[in-house]
């Protein structure tokens, strides 16, 4: 059986990275082969440029950075497909939904934003961690990077909600880490892939 492709999206500081680590461990504790993937992947070449942009040491046109984020995902797609085929379950920290939400929140046209990511692998499940902005501001590290302002974050959440599909599970992230993890685990623990091959064609149907 191929591996599951599980994407974690959500508001800033909602605990995505914390929960990804825990979810990965849950799968491994069950003896399942599982790996963590993170977007942007700051370790590959396109990711280093993105890192400089996010830390505000580099200026780029809004459209240019959008395309770099997308290229960063395409750069990883063949390796991701191969891992899924080999039976590895992937827990993915942010994906194309973040890509569109942030760029459209800055004012770029929503359809234009979706275009470069069209055709990517389709997640089997998206877990969306929802957190009120005032709660996010109280958590560690908020405000250190480019997009961490109240106005932008509010727009980002609205666009995420426009992108939401039936396969999404919205999770209240304003709970203890344990409670959030329990809800996430209960959503995916029985999940089986509904196709033999990884599904391609995001936003193409
Ligand atoms: N971006 C984009 O524009 N286009 C794209 O295509 C993509 C991304 C993929 C960097 O992403 C930026 O890139 C991001 C979107 C944009 N911009 N912003 N803003 P990133 O994924 O690298 O961002 P990050 O630095 O990892 O932050 P984050 O993802 O927003 O945080 P998080 O992963 O959701 O949260 P966390 O690191 O797990 O936890 C944050 C803090 O809260 C930490 O101190 C935890 O201990 C604490 N925490 C976690 N859970 C809880 C609970 N339940 N209670 C209390 N405290 C908690
Ligand atoms: Mg994170």
mmCIF file of C-alpha atoms and ligand atoms in Angstrom:
data_model
loop_
_atom_site.group_PDB
_atom_site.id
_atom_site.type_symbol
_atom_site.label_atom_id
_atom_site.label_comp_id
_atom_site.label_asym_id
_atom_site.label_seq_id
_atom_site.Cartn_x
_atom_site.Cartn_y
_atom_site.Cartn_z
ATOM 1 C CA UNK A 1 0.000 0.000 0.000
ATOM 2 C CA UNK A 2 1.278 3.488 -0.792
ATOM 3 C CA UNK A 3 1.925 6.003 1.952
ATOM 4 C CA UNK A 4 -0.510 8.707 2.990
ATOM 5 C CA UNK A 5 0.068 12.335 2.053
ATOM 6 C CA UNK A 6 -1.088 14.383 5.027
ATOM 7 C CA UNK A 7 -0.807 18.169 4.926
ATOM 8 C CA UNK A 8 -0.889 20.400 7.984
ATOM 9 C CA UNK A 9 -1.976 23.965 7.265
ATOM 10 C CA UNK A 10 -3.192 26.708 9.509
ATOM 11 C CA UNK A 11 -2.833 30.142 10.987
ATOM 12 C CA UNK A 12 0.557 31.414 12.074
ATOM 13 C CA UNK A 13 1.771 30.094 15.426
ATOM 14 C CA UNK A 14 -1.133 27.640 15.514
ATOM 15 C CA UNK A 15 1.319 24.860 16.365
ATOM 16 C CA UNK A 16 1.748 23.260 12.941
ATOM 17 C CA UNK A 17 5.424 22.391 13.334
ATOM 18 C CA UNK A 18 4.969 21.201 16.929
ATOM 19 C CA UNK A 19 2.065 18.974 15.903
ATOM 20 C CA UNK A 20 3.804 17.654 12.774
ATOM 21 C CA UNK A 21 6.623 16.273 14.947
ATOM 22 C CA UNK A 22 4.135 14.632 17.272
ATOM 23 C CA UNK A 23 2.062 13.178 14.465
ATOM 24 C CA UNK A 24 5.186 11.769 12.877
ATOM 25 C CA UNK A 25 6.058 10.098 16.166
ATOM 26 C CA UNK A 26 2.532 8.620 16.471
ATOM 27 C CA UNK A 27 2.872 6.969 13.058
ATOM 28 C CA UNK A 28 6.346 5.674 13.900
ATOM 29 C CA UNK A 29 5.181 4.335 17.264
ATOM 30 C CA UNK A 30 2.711 2.234 15.286
ATOM 31 C CA UNK A 31 5.563 0.804 13.254
ATOM 32 C CA UNK A 32 4.619 2.822 10.170
ATOM 33 C CA UNK A 33 7.295 4.214 7.888
ATOM 34 C CA UNK A 34 6.757 7.998 8.094
ATOM 35 C CA UNK A 35 8.709 11.161 7.277
ATOM 36 C CA UNK A 36 8.357 14.882 7.776
ATOM 37 C CA UNK A 37 8.463 17.368 4.897
ATOM 38 C CA UNK A 38 8.395 21.122 5.397
ATOM 39 C CA UNK A 39 7.542 23.935 2.988
ATOM 40 C CA UNK A 40 9.244 26.170 2.360
ATOM 41 C CA UNK A 41 12.196 23.766 2.346
ATOM 42 C CA UNK A 42 14.871 26.307 3.308
ATOM 43 C CA UNK A 43 17.706 23.818 2.692
ATOM 44 C CA UNK A 44 17.456 23.586 -1.111
ATOM 45 C CA UNK A 45 18.574 26.383 -3.414
ATOM 46 C CA UNK A 46 15.216 28.048 -4.011
ATOM 47 C CA UNK A 47 14.641 27.770 -0.259
ATOM 48 C CA UNK A 48 17.715 29.772 0.637
ATOM 49 C CA UNK A 49 16.451 32.673 -1.407
ATOM 50 C CA UNK A 50 13.040 32.335 0.257
ATOM 51 C CA UNK A 51 14.707 32.326 3.682
ATOM 52 C CA UNK A 52 16.475 35.619 2.920
ATOM 53 C CA UNK A 53 13.185 37.093 1.758
ATOM 54 C CA UNK A 54 11.276 36.011 4.880
ATOM 55 C CA UNK A 55 13.985 37.372 7.173
ATOM 56 C CA UNK A 56 13.640 40.637 5.251
ATOM 57 C CA UNK A 57 17.251 40.704 4.128
ATOM 58 C CA UNK A 58 16.209 40.459 0.496
ATOM 59 C CA UNK A 59 13.580 42.295 -1.554
ATOM 60 C CA UNK A 60 11.670 40.525 -4.310
ATOM 61 C CA UNK A 61 8.603 41.369 -6.375
ATOM 62 C CA UNK A 62 5.465 39.723 -4.901
ATOM 63 C CA UNK A 63 4.992 37.663 -8.066
ATOM 64 C CA UNK A 64 8.610 36.542 -8.115
ATOM 65 C CA UNK A 65 8.565 35.257 -4.530
ATOM 66 C CA UNK A 66 5.261 33.489 -5.208
ATOM 67 C CA UNK A 67 6.860 31.609 -8.085
ATOM 68 C CA UNK A 68 9.868 30.703 -5.947
ATOM 69 C CA UNK A 69 7.616 29.202 -3.262
ATOM 70 C CA UNK A 70 5.876 27.177 -5.961
ATOM 71 C CA UNK A 71 9.177 26.110 -7.547
ATOM 72 C CA UNK A 72 10.332 25.016 -4.082
ATOM 73 C CA UNK A 73 7.381 22.577 -4.016
ATOM 74 C CA UNK A 74 7.872 21.369 -7.601
ATOM 75 C CA UNK A 75 11.538 20.763 -6.824
ATOM 76 C CA UNK A 76 10.420 18.266 -4.166
ATOM 77 C CA UNK A 77 7.557 16.576 -6.075
ATOM 78 C CA UNK A 78 9.393 13.652 -7.705
ATOM 79 C CA UNK A 79 11.026 12.669 -4.432
ATOM 80 C CA UNK A 80 7.684 12.942 -2.627
ATOM 81 C CA UNK A 81 5.901 10.762 -5.199
ATOM 82 C CA UNK A 82 8.668 8.150 -4.964
ATOM 83 C CA UNK A 83 8.418 8.045 -1.169
ATOM 84 C CA UNK A 84 4.635 7.644 -1.246
ATOM 85 C CA UNK A 85 4.934 4.826 -3.793
ATOM 86 C CA UNK A 86 7.504 3.114 -1.585
ATOM 87 C CA UNK A 87 4.926 3.103 1.225
ATOM 88 C CA UNK A 88 6.227 6.030 3.294
ATOM 89 C CA UNK A 89 3.569 8.189 4.910
ATOM 90 C CA UNK A 90 4.415 11.893 4.675
ATOM 91 C CA UNK A 91 3.476 14.534 7.207
ATOM 92 C CA UNK A 92 3.795 17.830 5.353
ATOM 93 C CA UNK A 93 4.168 21.143 7.228
ATOM 94 C CA UNK A 94 2.456 23.767 4.945
ATOM 95 C CA UNK A 95 1.768 23.316 1.222
ATOM 96 C CA UNK A 96 0.341 25.165 -1.786
ATOM 97 C CA UNK A 97 -2.615 26.429 0.261
ATOM 98 C CA UNK A 98 -0.206 28.595 2.265
ATOM 99 C CA UNK A 99 1.343 29.672 -1.014
ATOM 100 C CA UNK A 100 -1.941 30.980 -2.382
ATOM 101 C CA UNK A 101 -3.247 32.340 0.930
ATOM 102 C CA UNK A 102 -0.217 34.549 1.603
ATOM 103 C CA UNK A 103 0.222 35.859 -1.935
ATOM 104 C CA UNK A 104 -3.494 36.554 -2.477
ATOM 105 C CA UNK A 105 -3.603 38.290 0.932
ATOM 106 C CA UNK A 106 -0.921 40.661 -0.384
ATOM 107 C CA UNK A 107 -3.281 41.539 -3.251
ATOM 108 C CA UNK A 108 -2.354 39.178 -6.060
ATOM 109 C CA UNK A 109 -5.224 37.640 -8.034
ATOM 110 C CA UNK A 110 -6.359 34.343 -6.493
ATOM 111 C CA UNK A 111 -6.515 32.409 -9.780
ATOM 112 C CA UNK A 112 -3.116 33.736 -10.840
ATOM 113 C CA UNK A 113 -1.752 32.492 -7.528
ATOM 114 C CA UNK A 114 -3.166 28.991 -7.997
ATOM 115 C CA UNK A 115 -1.777 28.537 -11.501
ATOM 116 C CA UNK A 116 1.877 27.619 -10.815
ATOM 117 C CA UNK A 117 0.838 24.973 -8.253
ATOM 118 C CA UNK A 118 -1.755 23.371 -10.532
ATOM 119 C CA UNK A 119 -0.916 19.717 -11.049
ATOM 120 C CA UNK A 120 0.917 19.131 -7.765
ATOM 121 C CA UNK A 121 0.201 15.970 -5.793
ATOM 122 C CA UNK A 122 -3.162 16.060 -4.018
ATOM 123 C CA UNK A 123 -3.124 15.505 -0.238
ATOM 124 C CA UNK A 124 -5.171 12.622 1.160
ATOM 125 C CA UNK A 125 -6.053 14.862 4.091
ATOM 126 C CA UNK A 126 -5.544 18.477 5.066
ATOM 127 C CA UNK A 127 -5.607 19.229 8.781
ATOM 128 C CA UNK A 128 -6.163 22.957 9.303
ATOM 129 C CA UNK A 129 -5.155 24.372 12.691
ATOM 130 C CA UNK A 130 -7.336 27.361 13.411
ATOM 131 C CA UNK A 131 -6.220 29.982 15.946
ATOM 132 C CA UNK A 132 -7.580 33.481 16.688
ATOM 133 C CA UNK A 133 -5.011 36.154 15.881
ATOM 134 C CA UNK A 134 -4.958 37.529 19.449
ATOM 135 C CA UNK A 135 -3.958 34.063 20.685
ATOM 136 C CA UNK A 136 -1.267 33.760 18.011
ATOM 137 C CA UNK A 137 0.257 37.046 19.150
ATOM 138 C CA UNK A 138 0.712 35.655 22.662
ATOM 139 C CA UNK A 139 2.735 32.698 21.419
ATOM 140 C CA UNK A 140 6.522 32.597 21.026
ATOM 141 C CA UNK A 141 8.248 34.199 18.073
ATOM 142 C CA UNK A 142 5.292 36.072 16.587
ATOM 143 C CA UNK A 143 6.290 39.192 14.652
ATOM 144 C CA UNK A 144 9.830 38.112 13.812
ATOM 145 C CA UNK A 145 9.248 37.526 10.119
ATOM 146 C CA UNK A 146 7.808 39.448 7.235
ATOM 147 C CA UNK A 147 4.153 38.375 7.242
ATOM 148 C CA UNK A 148 3.450 38.460 10.936
ATOM 149 C CA UNK A 149 1.098 41.431 11.175
ATOM 150 C CA UNK A 150 -2.521 41.353 12.321
ATOM 151 C CA UNK A 151 -4.035 42.741 9.121
ATOM 152 C CA UNK A 152 -2.272 40.313 6.819
ATOM 153 C CA UNK A 153 -2.947 37.330 9.058
ATOM 154 C CA UNK A 154 -6.681 38.091 9.061
ATOM 155 C CA UNK A 155 -6.735 38.165 5.259
ATOM 156 C CA UNK A 156 -4.684 34.975 5.085
ATOM 157 C CA UNK A 157 -7.220 33.114 7.217
ATOM 158 C CA UNK A 158 -10.116 34.348 5.015
ATOM 159 C CA UNK A 159 -8.382 33.027 1.910
ATOM 160 C CA UNK A 160 -7.600 29.692 3.538
ATOM 161 C CA UNK A 161 -11.341 29.375 4.177
ATOM 162 C CA UNK A 162 -12.041 30.051 0.480
ATOM 163 C CA UNK A 163 -9.620 27.267 -0.477
ATOM 164 C CA UNK A 164 -11.128 24.750 1.949
ATOM 165 C CA UNK A 165 -12.414 21.523 0.426
ATOM 166 C CA UNK A 166 -14.346 18.502 1.731
ATOM 167 C CA UNK A 167 -11.132 16.647 2.531
ATOM 168 C CA UNK A 168 -10.147 19.321 5.079
ATOM 169 C CA UNK A 169 -10.578 18.906 8.802
ATOM 170 C CA UNK A 170 -10.654 22.171 10.758
ATOM 171 C CA UNK A 171 -9.145 21.803 14.210
ATOM 172 C CA UNK A 172 -9.410 24.311 17.054
ATOM 173 C CA UNK A 173 -5.750 25.034 17.833
ATOM 174 C CA UNK A 174 -6.629 27.035 20.959
ATOM 175 C CA UNK A 175 -6.432 23.933 23.142
ATOM 176 C CA UNK A 176 -3.592 22.151 24.891
ATOM 177 C CA UNK A 177 -0.985 20.572 22.611
ATOM 178 C CA UNK A 178 -2.228 17.158 23.752
ATOM 179 C CA UNK A 179 -5.868 17.910 22.898
ATOM 180 C CA UNK A 180 -4.943 19.240 19.452
ATOM 181 C CA UNK A 181 -2.824 16.156 18.799
ATOM 182 C CA UNK A 182 -5.636 13.825 19.855
ATOM 183 C CA UNK A 183 -8.039 15.410 17.366
ATOM 184 C CA UNK A 184 -5.452 15.207 14.607
ATOM 185 C CA UNK A 185 -4.594 11.603 15.358
ATOM 186 C CA UNK A 186 -8.246 10.550 15.510
ATOM 187 C CA UNK A 187 -8.760 12.058 12.057
ATOM 188 C CA UNK A 188 -5.905 10.190 10.376
ATOM 189 C CA UNK A 189 -5.298 7.009 12.344
ATOM 190 C CA UNK A 190 -7.782 4.901 10.336
ATOM 191 C CA UNK A 191 -7.214 6.705 7.041
ATOM 192 C CA UNK A 192 -6.377 4.559 3.982
ATOM 193 C CA UNK A 193 -5.280 5.864 0.595
ATOM 194 C CA UNK A 194 -8.224 5.831 -1.846
ATOM 195 C CA UNK A 195 -6.007 5.217 -4.886
ATOM 196 C CA UNK A 196 -3.097 2.915 -5.632
ATOM 197 C CA UNK A 197 -0.896 5.668 -7.086
ATOM 198 C CA UNK A 198 -0.333 9.071 -5.450
ATOM 199 C CA UNK A 199 -2.990 11.437 -6.804
ATOM 200 C CA UNK A 200 -1.761 14.223 -9.077
ATOM 201 C CA UNK A 201 -3.588 17.227 -10.481
ATOM 202 C CA UNK A 202 -4.154 19.663 -7.627
ATOM 203 C CA UNK A 203 -6.691 22.343 -8.712
ATOM 204 C CA UNK A 204 -6.954 20.834 -12.189
ATOM 205 C CA UNK A 205 -10.396 19.189 -11.888
HETATM 206 N N1 LIG B 1 4.694 30.987 3.011
HETATM 207 C C1 LIG B 1 4.342 31.623 1.820
HETATM 208 O O1 LIG B 1 4.212 32.843 1.779
HETATM 209 N N2 LIG B 1 4.160 30.875 0.696
HETATM 210 C C2 LIG B 1 4.300 29.527 0.703
HETATM 211 O O2 LIG B 1 4.135 28.886 -0.350
HETATM 212 C C3 LIG B 1 4.647 28.876 1.947
HETATM 213 C C4 LIG B 1 4.838 29.644 3.066
HETATM 214 C C5 LIG B 1 4.818 27.382 1.989
HETATM 215 C C6 LIG B 1 7.270 30.882 6.804
HETATM 216 O O3 LIG B 1 6.635 29.652 7.007
HETATM 217 C C7 LIG B 1 6.368 31.816 6.054
HETATM 218 O O4 LIG B 1 6.267 31.442 4.685
HETATM 219 C C8 LIG B 1 4.959 31.853 6.567
HETATM 220 C C9 LIG B 1 4.093 31.529 5.371
HETATM 221 C C10 LIG B 1 4.969 31.798 4.217
HETATM 222 N N3 LIG B 1 4.715 33.201 6.942
HETATM 223 N N4 LIG B 1 4.329 33.686 7.925
HETATM 224 N N5 LIG B 1 4.057 34.408 8.701
HETATM 225 P P1 LIG B 1 7.067 28.714 8.170
HETATM 226 O O5 LIG B 1 6.204 27.503 8.053
HETATM 227 O O6 LIG B 1 8.545 28.523 8.135
HETATM 228 O O7 LIG B 1 6.651 29.525 9.496
HETATM 229 P P2 LIG B 1 7.102 29.193 10.974
HETATM 230 O O8 LIG B 1 8.225 30.069 11.289
HETATM 231 O O9 LIG B 1 7.256 27.715 11.176
HETATM 232 O O10 LIG B 1 5.888 29.665 11.852
HETATM 233 P P3 LIG B 1 4.474 29.039 11.911
HETATM 234 O O11 LIG B 1 4.371 27.966 10.895
HETATM 235 O O12 LIG B 1 3.479 30.105 11.812
HETATM 236 O O13 LIG B 1 4.342 28.413 13.363
HETATM 237 P P4 LIG B 1 3.679 26.987 13.668
HETATM 238 O O14 LIG B 1 4.511 25.942 13.057
HETATM 239 O O15 LIG B 1 2.232 26.994 13.320
HETATM 240 O O16 LIG B 1 3.771 26.913 15.223
HETATM 241 P P5 LIG B 1 4.894 26.224 16.183
HETATM 242 O O17 LIG B 1 6.236 26.670 15.733
HETATM 243 O O18 LIG B 1 4.638 24.787 16.311
HETATM 244 O O19 LIG B 1 4.498 26.911 17.553
HETATM 245 C C11 LIG B 1 4.612 28.309 17.738
HETATM 246 C C12 LIG B 1 4.735 28.624 19.238
HETATM 247 O O20 LIG B 1 3.517 28.291 19.912
HETATM 248 C C13 LIG B 1 5.840 27.814 19.945
HETATM 249 O O21 LIG B 1 6.385 28.617 20.932
HETATM 250 C C14 LIG B 1 5.058 26.654 20.554
HETATM 251 O O22 LIG B 1 5.688 26.100 21.680
HETATM 252 C C15 LIG B 1 3.741 27.311 20.915
HETATM 253 N N6 LIG B 1 2.588 26.399 20.879
HETATM 254 C C16 LIG B 1 2.318 25.409 19.960
HETATM 255 N N7 LIG B 1 1.168 24.775 20.242
HETATM 256 C C17 LIG B 1 0.672 25.368 21.349
HETATM 257 C C18 LIG B 1 -0.514 25.156 22.136
HETATM 258 N N8 LIG B 1 -1.430 24.219 21.833
HETATM 259 N N9 LIG B 1 -0.711 25.968 23.217
HETATM 260 C C19 LIG B 1 0.195 26.943 23.529
HETATM 261 N N10 LIG B 1 1.337 27.184 22.827
HETATM 262 C C20 LIG B 1 1.570 26.413 21.771
HETATM 263 MG MG1 LIG B 2 5.945 26.146 11.558
#
